[in-house]
Structures are given as C-alpha cells and as structure tokens.
Amino acid sequence: MSGQKRRPPIVGRYLRQEVELASRNSGMPLEALRYDLTPAGLHYLLIHFDIPEVDAFAWRLRVGGLVSRELSLSLDELRRMRARTVRVTLECAGNGRGQASPRYPSMPWLEEGVSTAEWTGVPLSAVLNEAGLEKSARDIVFHGADRGFDGGIEHTYSRSLKVPDAMREEVLLVYAMNGAPLLPQHGAPLRLVVPGWYGMASVKWLERIEVIDTAFDGVQQALSYHFRQAAGEKGVPCTKIRVNSLMVPPGIPDFFGRRRTVEAGDVEIFGRAWSGDGDVKRVEFAVDGAWQDATLDAPAGPYAWRGWRSRWRAAVGAHELRCRATDASGAVQPLEPPWDVTGFGNNGAQRVEVVVR
Ligand SMILES: Nc1nc2c(c(=O)[nH]1)N[C@H]1C(S)=C(S)[C@@H](COP(=O)(O)O)O[C@H]1N2
Ligand SMILES: [Mo]
C-alpha cells in the first residue's frame, strides 16, 4: 500500500479544496493559548469525512477478534467502570503543513492545530483485560463510525496500536471533555485518547475494537501518517508529538493579513510549549534573531503543555519574534520547517511579524 500514488505537491496559492478543508476543520485561535484548558468550542478540529450520526442510546462498543470474551458495552456500563481524567495536549500531525513549500494538498494548517483538554473515561487496559487478550494478539484496531474515500480507496476511519502501547494506563476510552459530555465534533459518544501521540491515534466515534495477530494495514495506518522524505517511500509511522511551542501574538492584528501592531515599551510575551517525548525543559524567545531563555511556569502534567513567559522591551520599528522549545529527550525545534513530503511533524519555530509604534 505504501507505493500508492499520492497527490502532487503545490507551490503557490491555496486550492479551493484546501480552503474547504480549512473551513470545516477549525484551528485554535492563538490567543486561546492563554487558557490552561482550551474551552471545548475553541479546541481545534480535524474531521476527515462527515461527523457521523450516532444514537447514543442504541450505541454499543463491541470488542472482538482474538479475545477470550467478546464484549458489547453500553455507555452506561462504561460510565459505571472506574473512571480516570487526564490532561492532554492534542496536536494534529499535519500542523504546520501550510507553511511548507512545496506543500502537500491537504488540511493547510499554519500552526493552530493544537489544543489542551481534560479527558475523562475508562482506561482502555481495563476493557481489554475484561475481554482477555489471546497470546497471539499483536495489534488492537479501533474502528470509527465515519466513512469516506482517500486516494480512491473507500474506508472507515480506523487506526491501530500495538499491545504495549494500547495497555499504557493513561490511554483512555473517553466520554467527557473538560467535565462535560463529549460533543459531536469531538467523537461523541465515545473516543479514544492516546496521550503524547499526534491526534490521528485518538479515534473518534469509536464503535468497535478488534484484536488481530497481524500488522493492521488500513489506509489511515499503513498509507497515511508516515514521515517520508520522498513520495513512494515506505516511511516512518507518525507516533509521538515532536517538541513544539507557540506564543500569543502580542498587540492588535490587522483584519486582513493579521500583521501585529504593538505599543513601544515593556511587553509581556506568553506562550505554551509541549512534547510527546518527555517534559519541556527549556524555552527560548528571540527578537530579530537574538535568543534568550524564557521563564517556565510549573509543569501541568506529563501530557499537557507548559506555560512560558518572557519580557520584551519593544523599540519602535519592524521586528520578528520567535520561540523554540527543548524537551527532556534533548530534541530542539528546528528554525526552518523540517522537510516531509505530505507535511507531517512540522515543528519549525514560530515567526510573528510585529510593528512597534
Ligand atoms: N473517527 C475519526 N477519528 C479521528 C479523526 C477522524 O477524522 N475520524 N481525525 C483524527 C485526527 S487526524 C485528529 S488530529 C484528531 C482531532 O481530534 P479533535 O477534532 O477532537 O481535536 O482526531 C483524530 N480522530
Ligand atoms: Mo490530525
């Protein structure tokens, strides 16, 4: 499947199809970086097909395949199980794609495909233990209720995890977001949340869990969501979120083009940094290429973004502000977008153009 022909890259203007995708899949406005927990209505969205119609009363989660006991669980039955809440920063693997040139024709995120919520649900491991995995179990497949075409192939949105990744205690079957019932656009009545991994792993509108003894070869697993230097390569699967950071753009924006105007004097810059591969250890902030360490807020949990701040003495003129984070694995954000054929994993340092008056 990896040899499948993909769409050719684009240099220049956005296509009508990209604008359509961008209108359906809203991003988080960068000023919402201020909230520790992104209000549900400001949380970014990525919906490949249509939001499916699901009747929560008739709905059941089916668990089958290589298990000792097949399960069929209602929402009430899941709600009666021991619940857990985890604060998680989700980021779309395609975040930043729209800044690369040439770019891959898909959702043209600039940098707003990231948000943080508190997700409540049942640990996936509890349900899998209840079903009892057979010795031969290799992949756990999660099937959503949504269906469509990509690259000419009709499929249901389905993704898999290997058994050790699925059994991590913080991987949840989620029915509530920020303390309220899950909204239709975020996967109601039940979704998977895989903390630390790019968003594609967190399957929404979950209907069926299937345990298999082979490597799952669905479109969203085996064809899409791979880092590739060149088209046609097998590639490396997207998993953990790369270290990344953003700032709230200071001052006030222009309606068309969003260039910032800032008053001269002391400006407090605030932002967030996150990584799926260890805690954020350092954030640096730069004005016109002069880097300095920012001050980190207290960590907000192993899977949530961390606040940072820096003071800027803004002098009259045009300036470029940037930020970059380093995580516990030693990874640092690159200054330019790392190359990837389909535009995944762009954690290149943010650029904010401002005019100080
Ligand atoms: N069933 C299903 N699950 C899905 C998707 C989808 O299109 N269908 N999109 C995935 C992608 S690519 C991302 S980034 C996250 C986005 O979750 P959110 O819309 O709740 O922010 O959901 C993931 N789960
Ligand atoms: Mo995504």
Coordinates of C-alpha atoms and ligand atoms in Angstrom, one line a residue:
M1 CA 0.0 0.0 0.0
S2 CA 3.0 2.3 0.6
G3 CA 3.6 2.6 -3.2
Q4 CA 0.1 4.1 -3.6
K5 CA 0.2 7.3 -5.7
R6 CA -0.5 10.4 -3.7
R7 CA -1.4 13.9 -4.8
P8 CA 1.4 16.0 -6.3
P9 CA 2.8 18.9 -4.2
I10 CA 1.8 22.6 -4.6
V11 CA 3.9 25.8 -4.8
G12 CA 1.9 29.0 -4.5
R13 CA -1.8 29.8 -3.9
Y14 CA -4.2 27.7 -1.8
L15 CA -6.6 25.5 -3.7
R16 CA -10.4 25.6 -3.3
Q17 CA -10.2 22.1 -1.8
E18 CA -7.7 23.3 0.8
V19 CA -9.9 26.3 1.7
E20 CA -12.9 23.9 2.0
L21 CA -10.9 21.7 4.4
A22 CA -9.7 24.7 6.4
S23 CA -13.3 25.9 6.9
R24 CA -14.5 22.5 8.1
N25 CA -11.5 21.9 10.4
S26 CA -11.2 24.9 12.5
G27 CA -8.0 25.7 14.3
M28 CA -7.5 27.1 17.8
P29 CA -7.1 30.9 17.7
L30 CA -3.6 31.6 19.1
E31 CA -4.9 34.0 21.7
A32 CA -6.6 30.9 23.3
L33 CA -3.1 29.7 24.3
R34 CA -3.9 31.7 27.4
Y35 CA -6.3 29.0 28.7
D36 CA -4.8 26.1 30.6
L37 CA -7.7 24.1 29.3
T38 CA -8.9 25.1 25.8
P39 CA -12.7 25.7 26.1
A40 CA -14.4 23.0 24.0
G41 CA -15.7 25.4 21.4
L42 CA -12.1 26.7 20.8
H43 CA -10.5 23.3 20.6
Y44 CA -9.1 22.6 17.1
L45 CA -11.0 20.1 14.9
L46 CA -9.8 17.5 12.4
I47 CA -12.6 15.5 10.7
H48 CA -11.6 13.6 7.6
F49 CA -15.1 12.7 6.4
D50 CA -18.5 13.7 7.8
I51 CA -19.5 13.8 11.5
P52 CA -21.4 10.5 11.7
E53 CA -24.9 10.3 13.1
V54 CA -24.7 8.2 16.3
D55 CA -27.7 7.3 18.5
A56 CA -26.1 7.3 22.0
F57 CA -28.9 5.1 23.4
A58 CA -28.7 2.4 20.8
W59 CA -24.9 2.7 20.6
R60 CA -22.6 -0.1 21.9
L61 CA -18.9 -0.6 22.0
R62 CA -18.1 -4.0 20.6
V63 CA -14.8 -5.7 21.4
G64 CA -13.9 -8.8 19.4
G65 CA -11.3 -10.7 17.5
L66 CA -8.5 -12.5 19.5
V67 CA -10.1 -12.2 22.9
S68 CA -11.4 -14.8 25.4
R69 CA -14.8 -13.0 25.8
E70 CA -16.4 -10.8 23.2
L71 CA -17.9 -7.6 24.8
S72 CA -20.8 -5.4 23.9
L73 CA -20.8 -2.4 26.3
S74 CA -23.4 0.4 26.6
L75 CA -22.4 3.9 27.5
D76 CA -23.9 3.4 31.0
E77 CA -21.9 0.3 31.5
L78 CA -18.7 2.2 30.6
R79 CA -19.7 5.1 32.8
R80 CA -20.1 2.7 35.8
M81 CA -16.5 1.5 35.4
R82 CA -13.6 3.2 37.3
A83 CA -13.0 6.5 35.6
R84 CA -9.8 8.4 35.1
T85 CA -9.2 12.0 33.9
V86 CA -6.0 13.0 32.1
R87 CA -5.0 16.5 30.9
V88 CA -3.7 16.1 27.3
T89 CA -2.4 18.4 24.6
L90 CA -3.5 17.1 21.3
E91 CA -1.8 18.2 18.1
C92 CA -2.6 17.3 14.5
A93 CA 0.3 15.6 12.8
G94 CA -0.3 17.9 9.8
N95 CA 0.0 21.0 11.9
G96 CA 2.3 23.5 10.1
R97 CA 1.8 21.8 6.7
G98 CA 0.6 25.1 5.2
Q99 CA 3.9 26.8 5.9
A100 CA 6.0 24.4 3.9
S101 CA 6.7 24.9 0.2
P102 CA 6.1 23.0 -1.9
R103 CA 3.3 21.7 0.3
Y104 CA 1.1 18.6 0.1
P105 CA -2.5 19.3 -0.8
S106 CA -4.4 18.5 2.4
M107 CA -5.5 20.4 5.5
P108 CA -3.4 23.6 5.3
W109 CA -2.7 24.2 9.0
L110 CA -0.4 27.1 9.7
E111 CA 0.2 26.5 13.4
E112 CA -3.2 26.4 15.1
G113 CA -3.9 22.6 15.0
V114 CA -3.2 22.2 18.8
S115 CA -5.3 22.4 22.0
T116 CA -5.4 21.0 25.5
A117 CA -8.4 19.4 27.3
E118 CA -9.1 17.2 30.3
W119 CA -10.4 13.9 29.0
T120 CA -12.4 11.6 31.3
G121 CA -13.1 7.9 30.6
V122 CA -12.3 4.3 31.2
P123 CA -8.7 3.1 30.8
L124 CA -8.5 1.1 27.6
S125 CA -6.5 -1.6 29.5
A126 CA -9.4 -2.2 31.9
V127 CA -11.7 -3.1 28.9
L128 CA -9.0 -5.2 27.2
N129 CA -8.3 -7.1 30.4
E130 CA -12.1 -7.7 30.8
A131 CA -12.2 -9.1 27.3
G132 CA -8.9 -11.1 27.8
L133 CA -6.3 -10.8 25.1
E134 CA -5.2 -14.1 23.4
K135 CA -1.4 -14.8 23.4
S136 CA -1.2 -14.2 19.6
A137 CA -2.7 -10.6 19.9
R138 CA -0.4 -8.1 18.1
D139 CA -2.5 -5.1 17.1
I140 CA -5.5 -3.5 18.6
V141 CA -7.6 -1.9 15.9
F142 CA -10.0 1.0 16.6
H143 CA -12.8 1.5 14.1
G144 CA -14.7 4.8 13.9
A145 CA -18.3 5.2 12.6
D146 CA -17.2 7.6 9.8
R147 CA -16.6 6.5 6.3
G148 CA -15.3 8.0 3.1
F149 CA -12.6 7.9 0.3
D150 CA -9.0 8.9 0.3
G151 CA -6.8 8.3 -2.8
G152 CA -9.7 6.4 -4.4
I153 CA -9.9 3.9 -1.5
E154 CA -13.2 3.7 0.4
H155 CA -12.7 3.0 4.1
T156 CA -13.8 3.6 7.7
Y157 CA -11.5 5.8 9.8
S158 CA -9.6 3.1 11.7
R159 CA -6.2 3.1 13.4
S160 CA -4.3 0.5 15.5
L161 CA -2.0 0.4 18.4
K162 CA 0.5 -2.4 19.3
V163 CA -0.5 -4.2 22.5
P164 CA 2.1 -2.5 24.8
D165 CA 1.1 1.0 23.5
A166 CA -2.6 0.1 24.0
M167 CA -2.0 -1.1 27.6
R168 CA -0.4 2.2 28.8
E169 CA -2.6 3.1 31.8
E170 CA -3.2 6.7 30.5
V171 CA -4.8 5.6 27.2
L172 CA -8.5 6.2 27.7
L173 CA -11.9 5.4 26.2
V174 CA -13.3 8.9 26.7
Y175 CA -16.9 10.1 27.2
A176 CA -16.3 13.5 28.7
M177 CA -14.2 16.6 27.8
N178 CA -13.4 19.3 30.3
G179 CA -16.1 17.8 32.6
A180 CA -18.9 17.9 30.1
P181 CA -20.3 15.2 27.8
L182 CA -18.2 14.8 24.6
L183 CA -19.5 17.0 21.7
P184 CA -20.5 15.5 18.3
Q185 CA -17.4 17.1 16.6
H186 CA -15.0 15.6 19.1
G187 CA -16.3 12.0 18.8
A188 CA -19.5 11.5 20.8
P189 CA -20.4 9.3 22.4
L190 CA -17.0 7.6 22.8
R191 CA -13.5 8.3 21.5
L192 CA -10.0 7.0 22.1
V193 CA -7.4 9.4 23.6
V194 CA -3.7 8.4 23.3
P195 CA -1.7 10.9 25.4
G196 CA 1.6 12.1 23.9
W197 CA 0.8 10.9 20.3
Y198 CA -0.3 13.0 17.4
G199 CA -4.0 13.4 17.1
M200 CA -4.6 10.8 14.4
A201 CA -4.3 8.0 17.0
S202 CA -7.2 9.3 19.1
V203 CA -10.0 7.7 17.1
K204 CA -13.4 9.5 17.4
W205 CA -16.9 8.0 17.1
L206 CA -15.5 4.7 18.3
E207 CA -17.7 1.7 17.6
R208 CA -15.6 -1.4 17.5
I209 CA -12.3 -2.7 18.9
E210 CA -10.8 -5.6 17.1
V211 CA -7.8 -7.6 18.2
I212 CA -5.7 -9.1 15.4
D213 CA -2.4 -11.1 15.1
T214 CA -1.1 -9.2 12.1
A215 CA 0.0 -5.6 11.4
F216 CA -3.1 -3.6 10.7
D217 CA -3.0 -2.4 7.0
G218 CA -5.8 0.1 6.9
V219 CA -5.4 3.3 4.8
Q220 CA -5.0 5.7 7.9
Q221 CA -2.5 3.3 9.4
A222 CA -0.3 1.9 6.6
L223 CA -0.6 4.6 3.9
S224 CA -1.2 7.9 5.6
Y225 CA 0.5 9.2 8.7
H226 CA 4.1 8.3 7.8
F227 CA 7.1 10.6 7.6
R228 CA 8.6 10.4 4.1
Q229 CA 11.4 12.3 2.5
A230 CA 10.2 11.3 -1.0
A231 CA 7.0 10.1 -2.5
G232 CA 6.7 6.3 -2.7
E233 CA 8.9 5.6 0.3
K234 CA 7.6 3.2 3.0
G235 CA 8.4 5.9 5.6
V236 CA 8.3 6.0 9.4
P237 CA 5.0 6.0 11.2
C238 CA 3.9 9.2 13.0
T239 CA 3.6 8.5 16.7
K240 CA 4.8 10.8 19.5
I241 CA 4.3 14.6 19.2
R242 CA 7.6 16.4 18.4
V243 CA 8.7 19.2 20.8
N244 CA 6.9 22.4 19.8
S245 CA 5.9 25.8 21.2
L246 CA 3.9 28.9 20.3
M247 CA 3.4 32.4 21.7
V248 CA 0.2 34.5 21.9
P249 CA 0.9 37.2 19.2
P250 CA 1.2 40.5 21.1
G251 CA -0.6 43.7 20.3
I252 CA -3.5 44.0 17.9
P253 CA -3.9 42.4 14.5
D254 CA -4.7 43.7 11.1
F255 CA -8.1 42.2 9.9
F256 CA -6.6 41.2 6.5
G257 CA -3.2 39.5 6.9
R258 CA -3.1 39.6 10.7
R259 CA 0.1 41.7 11.0
R260 CA 0.5 42.9 14.6
T261 CA 0.8 46.5 15.9
V262 CA 2.4 46.8 19.4
E263 CA 3.0 49.9 21.6
A264 CA 6.6 50.7 22.4
G265 CA 7.7 49.7 26.0
D266 CA 7.6 46.6 28.1
V267 CA 5.6 43.8 26.6
E268 CA 5.0 40.5 28.5
I269 CA 5.1 37.6 26.0
F270 CA 3.2 34.5 27.0
G271 CA 3.2 31.1 25.3
R272 CA 3.0 27.3 25.7
A273 CA 5.4 24.5 24.9
W274 CA 4.7 20.8 24.7
S275 CA 6.3 17.5 23.6
G276 CA 5.1 13.8 23.5
D277 CA 8.7 12.7 24.2
G278 CA 9.5 13.9 27.7
D279 CA 8.9 17.1 29.7
V280 CA 9.6 20.6 28.2
K281 CA 13.0 21.6 29.7
R282 CA 13.7 24.9 28.1
V283 CA 12.0 27.6 26.0
E284 CA 13.9 30.4 24.2
F285 CA 12.4 33.6 22.9
A286 CA 14.1 35.7 20.1
V287 CA 13.7 39.3 18.9
D288 CA 15.3 39.7 15.5
G289 CA 17.4 36.6 15.9
A290 CA 18.7 37.4 19.4
W291 CA 17.8 34.4 21.6
Q292 CA 17.3 34.5 25.4
D293 CA 15.9 32.0 27.9
A294 CA 12.2 32.3 28.8
T295 CA 10.8 31.6 32.2
L296 CA 8.9 28.4 32.5
D297 CA 5.6 28.0 34.5
A298 CA 5.2 24.9 36.7
P299 CA 4.6 21.7 34.7
A300 CA 0.9 20.9 34.2
G301 CA 1.3 17.1 33.9
P302 CA 3.2 14.7 31.7
Y303 CA 0.9 15.1 28.7
A304 CA -0.1 18.8 28.9
W305 CA 1.5 21.9 27.5
R306 CA 3.6 24.1 29.8
G307 CA 3.3 27.9 30.1
W308 CA 6.3 30.2 29.5
R309 CA 6.9 33.9 29.5
S310 CA 9.4 36.5 28.6
R311 CA 9.7 40.3 28.9
W312 CA 10.4 42.3 25.7
R313 CA 11.4 45.9 25.7
A314 CA 9.7 46.8 22.4
A315 CA 11.5 49.5 20.4
V316 CA 9.9 51.4 17.6
G317 CA 10.2 49.7 14.2
A318 CA 9.5 46.3 12.5
H319 CA 10.6 43.2 14.4
E320 CA 10.4 39.4 14.1
L321 CA 9.6 37.4 17.3
R322 CA 10.3 33.7 17.5
C323 CA 10.3 30.9 20.1
R324 CA 11.6 27.4 20.4
A325 CA 11.5 24.7 23.0
T326 CA 13.7 21.8 24.1
D327 CA 12.4 18.6 25.7
A328 CA 13.9 16.0 28.1
S329 CA 15.0 13.8 25.2
G330 CA 17.2 16.7 24.1
A331 CA 15.2 17.4 21.0
V332 CA 15.1 21.2 20.0
Q333 CA 12.7 22.7 17.5
P334 CA 14.4 23.5 14.2
L335 CA 14.4 27.1 12.9
E336 CA 13.0 26.1 9.5
P337 CA 10.2 23.5 8.7
P338 CA 11.7 20.0 8.6
W339 CA 11.0 18.5 5.2
D340 CA 8.3 15.9 4.8
V341 CA 6.6 15.0 1.6
T342 CA 3.0 15.1 3.0
G343 CA 3.7 17.8 5.5
F344 CA 3.7 15.9 8.8
G345 CA 5.5 16.9 12.0
N346 CA 6.4 20.5 11.1
N347 CA 7.7 21.8 14.5
G348 CA 9.7 24.6 12.9
A349 CA 9.9 27.6 15.3
Q350 CA 7.0 30.1 15.1
R351 CA 7.6 33.5 13.5
V352 CA 5.5 36.6 14.5
E353 CA 5.9 39.8 12.5
V354 CA 5.2 42.9 14.5
V355 CA 5.4 46.7 14.0
V356 CA 6.1 48.7 17.2
R357 CA 4.9 52.3 17.3
Ligands
LIG1 N1 -13.1 8.6 13.5 C1 -12.2 9.6 13.4 N2 -11.3 9.8 14.3 C2 -10.4 10.8 14.2 C3 -10.4 11.6 13.0 C4 -11.3 11.4 12.0 O1 -11.4 12.0 11.0 N3 -12.2 10.3 12.2 N4 -9.4 12.6 12.9 C5 -8.2 12.3 13.7 C6 -7.2 13.4 13.7 S1 -6.2 13.5 12.3 C7 -7.0 14.3 14.7 S2 -5.8 15.4 14.7 C8 -7.9 14.2 15.9 C9 -8.5 15.5 16.2 O2 -9.4 15.5 17.3 P1 -10.3 16.7 17.6 O3 -11.1 17.0 16.4 O4 -11.2 16.3 18.8 O5 -9.4 17.9 18.0 O6 -8.9 13.2 15.8 C10 -8.5 12.0 15.1 N5 -9.5 11.0 15.2
MO2 MO -4.7 15.2 12.6

